[in-house]
Amino acid sequence: MAGKFITIEGIEGVGKTTNIEFIKSWLTQQNIEFITTREPGGTELGEQLRELLLHGGDVCSSAELLMMFASRAQHLEQVIKPAIAQNKWVICDRFTDSTYAYQGGGRQLQTHVISQLEQLVHGDFQPDLTLLLDAPVEIGRARAAKRGAADRIEAEDLSFFNRVRDMFLNRAKQAVRFSVIDATQSLDSVQADIQTRLNQLKTEAAQ
Ligand code: Z5A
């Protein structure tokens, strides 16, 4: 079976971490070899950049954008592409759609600049499936708030996160690789939707 690249996207608190655990158990049941990883992060360099991005001092918007792509370049080279070449499925917590949403939508950096960096770093390489977990910002933030202190990006205001959500939803209208999942549903319903999409991808991978 061919390797597949699945990304999980959405604003904070919509259930990405929770549902990655569900995807891992589904893949294990199906005897599909996989790795899970995350952005920013996933490599030694990426994890160091993540620490600076989320818990460091002042980072201007363009430096933030470049650090996201620096982390991604290393991640693709060292982790994602080699795993797919070995026919593994790669489950990645966030990828380039988050850059469009947070740095493009949230920070209001120009989309065409993000697109140029995307071309430089991964050309036409794109996820096979992007699960966009969607919920109103108030719901996501209320769920995430139970976890403790906000990091540098989580400390932004409601309007920032509404722009982030809008950008995710706009992008989802533009590519068939997206599956938008209503994350306000019960966890069982969310996971039933995810499982339907995973079964379709498994059928495609076997062809
Ligand atoms: N970032 C960026 O700016 N640009 C980029 O290019 C990239 C990233 C790649 C990384 O944070 C930060 O980097 C992120 C974007 C930025 N900053 N923000 N904000 P992250 O991805 O590591 O963390 P996060 O987005 O803040 O995720 P999170 O807060 O950990 O949320 P989550 O993983 O989506 O949710 P969860 O932990 O699975 O669930 C939260 C709670 O809700 C938990 O108690 C669950 O049990 C509960 N839950 C989940 N689903 C349900 C349902 N359906 N019903 C009821 N309760 C539920």
mmCIF file of C-alpha atoms and ligand atoms in Angstrom:
data_model
loop_
_atom_site.group_PDB
_atom_site.id
_atom_site.type_symbol
_atom_site.label_atom_id
_atom_site.label_comp_id
_atom_site.label_asym_id
_atom_site.label_seq_id
_atom_site.Cartn_x
_atom_site.Cartn_y
_atom_site.Cartn_z
ATOM 1 C CA MET A 1 0.000 0.000 0.000
ATOM 2 C CA ALA A 2 1.252 3.485 -0.886
ATOM 3 C CA GLY A 3 2.264 5.928 1.836
ATOM 4 C CA LYS A 4 -0.137 8.802 2.500
ATOM 5 C CA PHE A 5 0.260 12.240 4.010
ATOM 6 C CA ILE A 6 -2.574 13.364 6.294
ATOM 7 C CA THR A 7 -2.637 16.753 7.996
ATOM 8 C CA ILE A 8 -4.915 17.795 10.872
ATOM 9 C CA GLU A 9 -5.799 21.460 11.011
ATOM 10 C CA GLY A 10 -7.973 23.888 12.928
ATOM 11 C CA ILE A 11 -7.885 26.564 15.593
ATOM 12 C CA GLU A 12 -6.755 25.690 19.108
ATOM 13 C CA GLY A 13 -8.945 23.412 21.206
ATOM 14 C CA VAL A 14 -10.921 21.857 18.320
ATOM 15 C CA GLY A 15 -9.606 18.379 19.139
ATOM 16 C CA LYS A 16 -6.553 17.825 16.930
ATOM 17 C CA THR A 17 -4.520 16.043 19.628
ATOM 18 C CA THR A 18 -7.514 13.985 20.790
ATOM 19 C CA ASN A 19 -8.380 12.841 17.280
ATOM 20 C CA ILE A 20 -4.775 12.055 16.317
ATOM 21 C CA GLU A 21 -4.939 9.437 19.099
ATOM 22 C CA PHE A 22 -8.079 8.047 17.446
ATOM 23 C CA ILE A 23 -6.365 7.983 14.012
ATOM 24 C CA LYS A 24 -3.385 6.164 15.526
ATOM 25 C CA SER A 25 -5.601 3.405 16.917
ATOM 26 C CA TRP A 26 -7.478 3.103 13.603
ATOM 27 C CA LEU A 27 -4.181 2.757 11.673
ATOM 28 C CA THR A 28 -2.920 0.165 14.146
ATOM 29 C CA GLN A 29 -6.140 -1.874 13.734
ATOM 30 C CA GLN A 30 -5.712 -1.714 9.957
ATOM 31 C CA ASN A 31 -2.056 -2.858 10.163
ATOM 32 C CA ILE A 32 -0.943 0.295 8.361
ATOM 33 C CA GLU A 33 2.573 1.483 9.209
ATOM 34 C CA PHE A 34 2.597 5.130 10.236
ATOM 35 C CA ILE A 35 4.393 7.929 12.032
ATOM 36 C CA THR A 36 2.885 10.923 13.816
ATOM 37 C CA THR A 37 4.581 14.281 13.888
ATOM 38 C CA ARG A 38 3.820 17.970 14.325
ATOM 39 C CA GLU A 39 4.535 21.508 13.162
ATOM 40 C CA PRO A 40 6.258 23.589 14.075
ATOM 41 C CA GLY A 41 8.587 20.810 15.220
ATOM 42 C CA GLY A 42 9.122 17.190 14.254
ATOM 43 C CA THR A 43 12.945 17.431 14.058
ATOM 44 C CA GLU A 44 15.615 18.629 16.479
ATOM 45 C CA LEU A 45 15.867 21.953 14.635
ATOM 46 C CA GLY A 46 12.077 22.221 14.346
ATOM 47 C CA GLU A 47 11.540 21.609 18.067
ATOM 48 C CA GLN A 48 14.091 24.327 18.911
ATOM 49 C CA LEU A 49 12.283 26.735 16.587
ATOM 50 C CA ARG A 50 8.951 25.721 18.169
ATOM 51 C CA GLU A 51 10.246 26.619 21.617
ATOM 52 C CA LEU A 52 11.313 30.070 20.372
ATOM 53 C CA LEU A 53 8.057 30.576 18.454
ATOM 54 C CA LEU A 54 5.709 29.605 21.275
ATOM 55 C CA HIS A 55 7.639 30.463 24.427
ATOM 56 C CA GLY A 56 10.414 32.855 23.355
ATOM 57 C CA GLY A 57 10.525 36.636 23.467
ATOM 58 C CA ASP A 58 9.479 39.096 20.795
ATOM 59 C CA VAL A 59 9.350 37.632 17.255
ATOM 60 C CA CYS A 60 8.240 39.955 14.436
ATOM 61 C CA SER A 61 5.625 38.627 11.972
ATOM 62 C CA SER A 62 8.001 38.085 9.057
ATOM 63 C CA ALA A 63 10.526 36.277 11.294
ATOM 64 C CA GLU A 64 7.628 34.110 12.549
ATOM 65 C CA LEU A 65 6.681 33.253 8.967
ATOM 66 C CA LEU A 66 10.252 32.350 8.001
ATOM 67 C CA MET A 67 10.729 30.231 11.137
ATOM 68 C CA MET A 68 7.570 28.230 10.330
ATOM 69 C CA PHE A 69 8.936 27.484 6.863
ATOM 70 C CA ALA A 70 12.472 26.775 8.167
ATOM 71 C CA SER A 71 10.992 24.176 10.513
ATOM 72 C CA ARG A 72 8.923 22.742 7.626
ATOM 73 C CA ALA A 73 11.864 22.504 5.208
ATOM 74 C CA GLN A 74 13.858 20.425 7.694
ATOM 75 C CA HIS A 75 10.800 18.348 8.584
ATOM 76 C CA LEU A 76 10.021 17.488 4.962
ATOM 77 C CA GLU A 77 13.617 16.563 4.186
ATOM 78 C CA GLN A 78 14.370 14.604 7.337
ATOM 79 C CA VAL A 79 11.049 13.038 8.339
ATOM 80 C CA ILE A 80 7.998 13.387 6.084
ATOM 81 C CA LYS A 81 9.345 12.528 2.632
ATOM 82 C CA PRO A 82 11.540 9.612 3.822
ATOM 83 C CA ALA A 83 8.569 8.046 5.681
ATOM 84 C CA ILE A 84 6.287 8.309 2.640
ATOM 85 C CA ALA A 85 9.031 6.816 0.467
ATOM 86 C CA GLN A 86 8.935 3.804 2.822
ATOM 87 C CA ASN A 87 5.152 3.536 2.205
ATOM 88 C CA LYS A 88 4.304 4.761 5.701
ATOM 89 C CA TRP A 89 1.369 7.013 6.439
ATOM 90 C CA VAL A 90 2.400 10.331 7.955
ATOM 91 C CA ILE A 91 -0.035 11.985 10.358
ATOM 92 C CA CYS A 92 0.979 15.585 10.870
ATOM 93 C CA ASP A 93 -0.519 17.927 13.478
ATOM 94 C CA ARG A 94 -0.645 21.143 11.365
ATOM 95 C CA PHE A 95 1.171 21.995 8.113
ATOM 96 C CA THR A 96 1.206 24.824 5.557
ATOM 97 C CA ASP A 97 -2.551 25.535 5.861
ATOM 98 C CA SER A 98 -1.774 26.723 9.400
ATOM 99 C CA THR A 99 0.731 29.206 7.968
ATOM 100 C CA TYR A 100 -1.900 30.626 5.611
ATOM 101 C CA ALA A 101 -4.380 30.750 8.507
ATOM 102 C CA TYR A 102 -2.170 32.166 11.293
ATOM 103 C CA GLN A 103 0.452 34.231 9.480
ATOM 104 C CA GLY A 104 -1.817 35.091 6.519
ATOM 105 C CA GLY A 105 -5.196 35.394 8.273
ATOM 106 C CA GLY A 106 -4.144 36.163 11.844
ATOM 107 C CA ARG A 107 -1.047 38.303 11.255
ATOM 108 C CA GLN A 108 -2.364 39.605 7.910
ATOM 109 C CA LEU A 109 0.861 38.910 5.984
ATOM 110 C CA GLN A 110 0.402 38.823 2.221
ATOM 111 C CA THR A 111 -0.830 35.506 0.884
ATOM 112 C CA HIS A 112 1.293 35.720 -2.251
ATOM 113 C CA VAL A 113 4.449 35.878 -0.094
ATOM 114 C CA ILE A 114 3.339 32.731 1.777
ATOM 115 C CA SER A 115 2.657 31.085 -1.557
ATOM 116 C CA GLN A 116 6.199 31.889 -2.774
ATOM 117 C CA LEU A 117 7.696 30.322 0.352
ATOM 118 C CA GLU A 118 5.404 27.305 -0.053
ATOM 119 C CA GLN A 119 6.709 26.861 -3.618
ATOM 120 C CA LEU A 120 10.312 27.158 -2.421
ATOM 121 C CA VAL A 121 9.905 24.678 0.440
ATOM 122 C CA HIS A 122 7.564 22.046 -0.973
ATOM 123 C CA GLY A 123 6.683 22.868 -4.571
ATOM 124 C CA ASP A 124 3.677 20.785 -5.601
ATOM 125 C CA PHE A 125 4.016 18.359 -2.690
ATOM 126 C CA GLN A 126 0.696 18.544 -0.786
ATOM 127 C CA PRO A 127 -1.177 16.434 1.767
ATOM 128 C CA ASP A 128 -3.351 13.616 0.386
ATOM 129 C CA LEU A 129 -5.984 14.478 2.982
ATOM 130 C CA THR A 130 -6.451 17.474 5.261
ATOM 131 C CA LEU A 131 -8.916 17.037 8.114
ATOM 132 C CA LEU A 132 -10.053 20.518 9.108
ATOM 133 C CA LEU A 133 -11.725 20.365 12.516
ATOM 134 C CA ASP A 134 -13.966 23.392 12.651
ATOM 135 C CA ALA A 135 -15.724 25.092 15.564
ATOM 136 C CA PRO A 136 -16.463 28.685 16.580
ATOM 137 C CA VAL A 137 -13.447 30.311 18.230
ATOM 138 C CA GLU A 138 -15.270 30.681 21.562
ATOM 139 C CA ILE A 139 -15.797 26.914 21.778
ATOM 140 C CA GLY A 140 -12.203 26.028 20.876
ATOM 141 C CA ARG A 141 -10.770 28.567 23.277
ATOM 142 C CA ALA A 142 -13.033 27.451 26.134
ATOM 143 C CA ARG A 143 -11.889 23.846 25.657
ATOM 144 C CA ALA A 144 -8.205 24.823 25.405
ATOM 145 C CA ALA A 145 -8.397 27.186 28.402
ATOM 146 C CA LYS A 146 -8.776 24.254 30.797
ATOM 147 C CA ARG A 147 -5.193 23.305 29.926
ATOM 148 C CA GLY A 148 -3.340 26.230 31.521
ATOM 149 C CA ALA A 149 -1.327 29.319 30.541
ATOM 150 C CA ALA A 150 -1.519 30.575 26.931
ATOM 151 C CA ASP A 151 1.608 30.536 24.754
ATOM 152 C CA ARG A 152 2.819 33.507 22.626
ATOM 153 C CA ILE A 153 0.343 32.837 19.797
ATOM 154 C CA GLU A 154 -2.572 31.671 21.973
ATOM 155 C CA ALA A 155 -2.348 35.038 23.760
ATOM 156 C CA GLU A 156 -3.756 36.822 20.660
ATOM 157 C CA ASP A 157 -7.286 38.251 20.762
ATOM 158 C CA LEU A 158 -10.627 36.928 19.483
ATOM 159 C CA SER A 159 -10.483 38.874 16.196
ATOM 160 C CA PHE A 160 -7.102 37.281 15.383
ATOM 161 C CA PHE A 161 -8.574 33.784 15.840
ATOM 162 C CA ASN A 162 -11.703 34.634 13.868
ATOM 163 C CA ARG A 163 -9.459 35.635 10.940
ATOM 164 C CA VAL A 164 -7.543 32.374 11.380
ATOM 165 C CA ARG A 165 -10.751 30.333 11.269
ATOM 166 C CA ASP A 166 -12.063 32.234 8.232
ATOM 167 C CA MET A 167 -8.813 31.609 6.336
ATOM 168 C CA PHE A 168 -8.975 27.868 7.108
ATOM 169 C CA LEU A 169 -12.579 27.718 5.838
ATOM 170 C CA ASN A 170 -11.715 29.711 2.688
ATOM 171 C CA ARG A 171 -8.830 27.406 1.902
ATOM 172 C CA ALA A 172 -11.029 24.352 2.413
ATOM 173 C CA LYS A 173 -13.318 25.607 -0.380
ATOM 174 C CA GLN A 174 -10.394 25.688 -2.796
ATOM 175 C CA ALA A 175 -8.999 22.130 -2.704
ATOM 176 C CA VAL A 176 -10.576 18.653 -2.753
ATOM 177 C CA ARG A 177 -7.988 17.300 -0.311
ATOM 178 C CA PHE A 178 -9.912 19.028 2.525
ATOM 179 C CA SER A 179 -12.540 17.380 4.648
ATOM 180 C CA VAL A 180 -14.223 19.869 6.963
ATOM 181 C CA ILE A 181 -15.450 18.207 10.149
ATOM 182 C CA ASP A 182 -17.898 19.849 12.507
ATOM 183 C CA ALA A 183 -15.938 19.777 15.768
ATOM 184 C CA THR A 184 -18.917 20.971 17.829
ATOM 185 C CA GLN A 185 -20.408 17.471 17.519
ATOM 186 C CA SER A 186 -19.886 14.807 20.186
ATOM 187 C CA LEU A 187 -16.467 13.176 20.027
ATOM 188 C CA ASP A 188 -18.100 9.932 18.790
ATOM 189 C CA SER A 189 -19.691 11.757 15.842
ATOM 190 C CA VAL A 190 -16.443 13.580 15.012
ATOM 191 C CA GLN A 191 -14.593 10.266 15.010
ATOM 192 C CA ALA A 192 -17.240 8.565 12.862
ATOM 193 C CA ASP A 193 -16.732 11.328 10.255
ATOM 194 C CA ILE A 194 -12.959 10.935 10.436
ATOM 195 C CA GLN A 195 -13.229 7.173 10.045
ATOM 196 C CA THR A 196 -15.363 7.516 6.902
ATOM 197 C CA ARG A 197 -12.683 9.685 5.313
ATOM 198 C CA LEU A 198 -9.860 7.361 6.398
ATOM 199 C CA ASN A 199 -11.660 4.365 4.868
ATOM 200 C CA GLN A 200 -11.921 6.235 1.546
ATOM 201 C CA LEU A 201 -8.209 7.052 1.643
ATOM 202 C CA LYS A 202 -7.325 3.443 2.434
ATOM 203 C CA THR A 203 -9.311 2.298 -0.614
ATOM 204 C CA GLU A 204 -7.447 4.832 -2.783
ATOM 205 C CA ALA A 205 -4.071 3.769 -1.337
ATOM 206 C CA ALA A 206 -4.732 0.119 -2.152
ATOM 207 C CA GLN A 207 -5.554 0.815 -5.841
HETATM 208 N N1 Z5A B 1 1.285 27.775 14.047
HETATM 209 C C1 Z5A B 1 1.387 28.885 13.234
HETATM 210 O O1 Z5A B 1 1.135 30.008 13.662
HETATM 211 N N2 Z5A B 1 1.793 28.710 11.941
HETATM 212 C C2 Z5A B 1 2.120 27.499 11.433
HETATM 213 O O2 Z5A B 1 2.507 27.403 10.258
HETATM 214 C C3 Z5A B 1 2.002 26.352 12.283
HETATM 215 C C4 Z5A B 1 1.573 26.534 13.591
HETATM 216 C C5 Z5A B 1 2.341 25.003 11.754
HETATM 217 C C6 Z5A B 1 1.021 25.276 17.639
HETATM 218 O O3 Z5A B 1 0.191 24.870 18.624
HETATM 219 C C7 Z5A B 1 0.839 26.760 17.437
HETATM 220 O O4 Z5A B 1 1.600 27.120 16.284
HETATM 221 C C8 Z5A B 1 -0.583 27.107 17.147
HETATM 222 C C9 Z5A B 1 -0.584 27.605 15.700
HETATM 223 C C10 Z5A B 1 0.835 27.950 15.444
HETATM 224 N N3 Z5A B 1 -0.929 28.204 17.995
HETATM 225 N N4 Z5A B 1 -2.070 28.515 18.344
HETATM 226 N N5 Z5A B 1 -3.010 28.886 18.775
HETATM 227 P P1 Z5A B 1 -0.394 23.404 18.677
HETATM 228 O O5 Z5A B 1 -0.954 22.965 17.381
HETATM 229 O O6 Z5A B 1 0.618 22.538 19.307
HETATM 230 O O7 Z5A B 1 -1.521 23.664 19.731
HETATM 231 P P2 Z5A B 1 -2.980 24.160 19.551
HETATM 232 O O8 Z5A B 1 -3.505 24.416 18.226
HETATM 233 O O9 Z5A B 1 -3.044 25.300 20.465
HETATM 234 O O10 Z5A B 1 -3.731 22.854 19.891
HETATM 235 P P3 Z5A B 1 -4.422 22.480 21.206
HETATM 236 O O11 Z5A B 1 -4.797 23.662 22.010
HETATM 237 O O12 Z5A B 1 -3.560 21.421 21.844
HETATM 238 O O13 Z5A B 1 -5.802 21.964 20.742
HETATM 239 P P4 Z5A B 1 -6.242 20.627 20.026
HETATM 240 O O14 Z5A B 1 -5.120 19.652 19.953
HETATM 241 O O15 Z5A B 1 -6.933 20.990 18.781
HETATM 242 O O16 Z5A B 1 -7.361 20.114 21.042
HETATM 243 P P5 Z5A B 1 -7.307 18.872 22.092
HETATM 244 O O17 Z5A B 1 -6.188 19.105 23.068
HETATM 245 O O18 Z5A B 1 -7.422 17.602 21.388
HETATM 246 O O19 Z5A B 1 -8.712 19.133 22.795
HETATM 247 C C11 Z5A B 1 -8.925 20.204 23.710
HETATM 248 C C12 Z5A B 1 -9.953 19.771 24.784
HETATM 249 O O20 Z5A B 1 -11.232 19.604 24.156
HETATM 250 C C13 Z5A B 1 -9.633 18.424 25.437
HETATM 251 O O21 Z5A B 1 -9.992 18.513 26.782
HETATM 252 C C14 Z5A B 1 -10.547 17.435 24.712
HETATM 253 O O22 Z5A B 1 -10.896 16.334 25.515
HETATM 254 C C15 Z5A B 1 -11.742 18.308 24.413
HETATM 255 N N6 Z5A B 1 -12.476 17.891 23.188
HETATM 256 C C16 Z5A B 1 -11.952 17.558 21.986
HETATM 257 N N7 Z5A B 1 -12.941 17.271 21.095
HETATM 258 C C17 Z5A B 1 -14.109 17.422 21.764
HETATM 259 C C18 Z5A B 1 -15.481 17.255 21.387
HETATM 260 N N8 Z5A B 1 -15.857 16.892 20.144
HETATM 261 N N9 Z5A B 1 -16.416 17.512 22.308
HETATM 262 C C19 Z5A B 1 -16.060 17.900 23.564
HETATM 263 N N10 Z5A B 1 -14.780 18.059 23.998
HETATM 264 C C20 Z5A B 1 -13.815 17.826 23.096
#
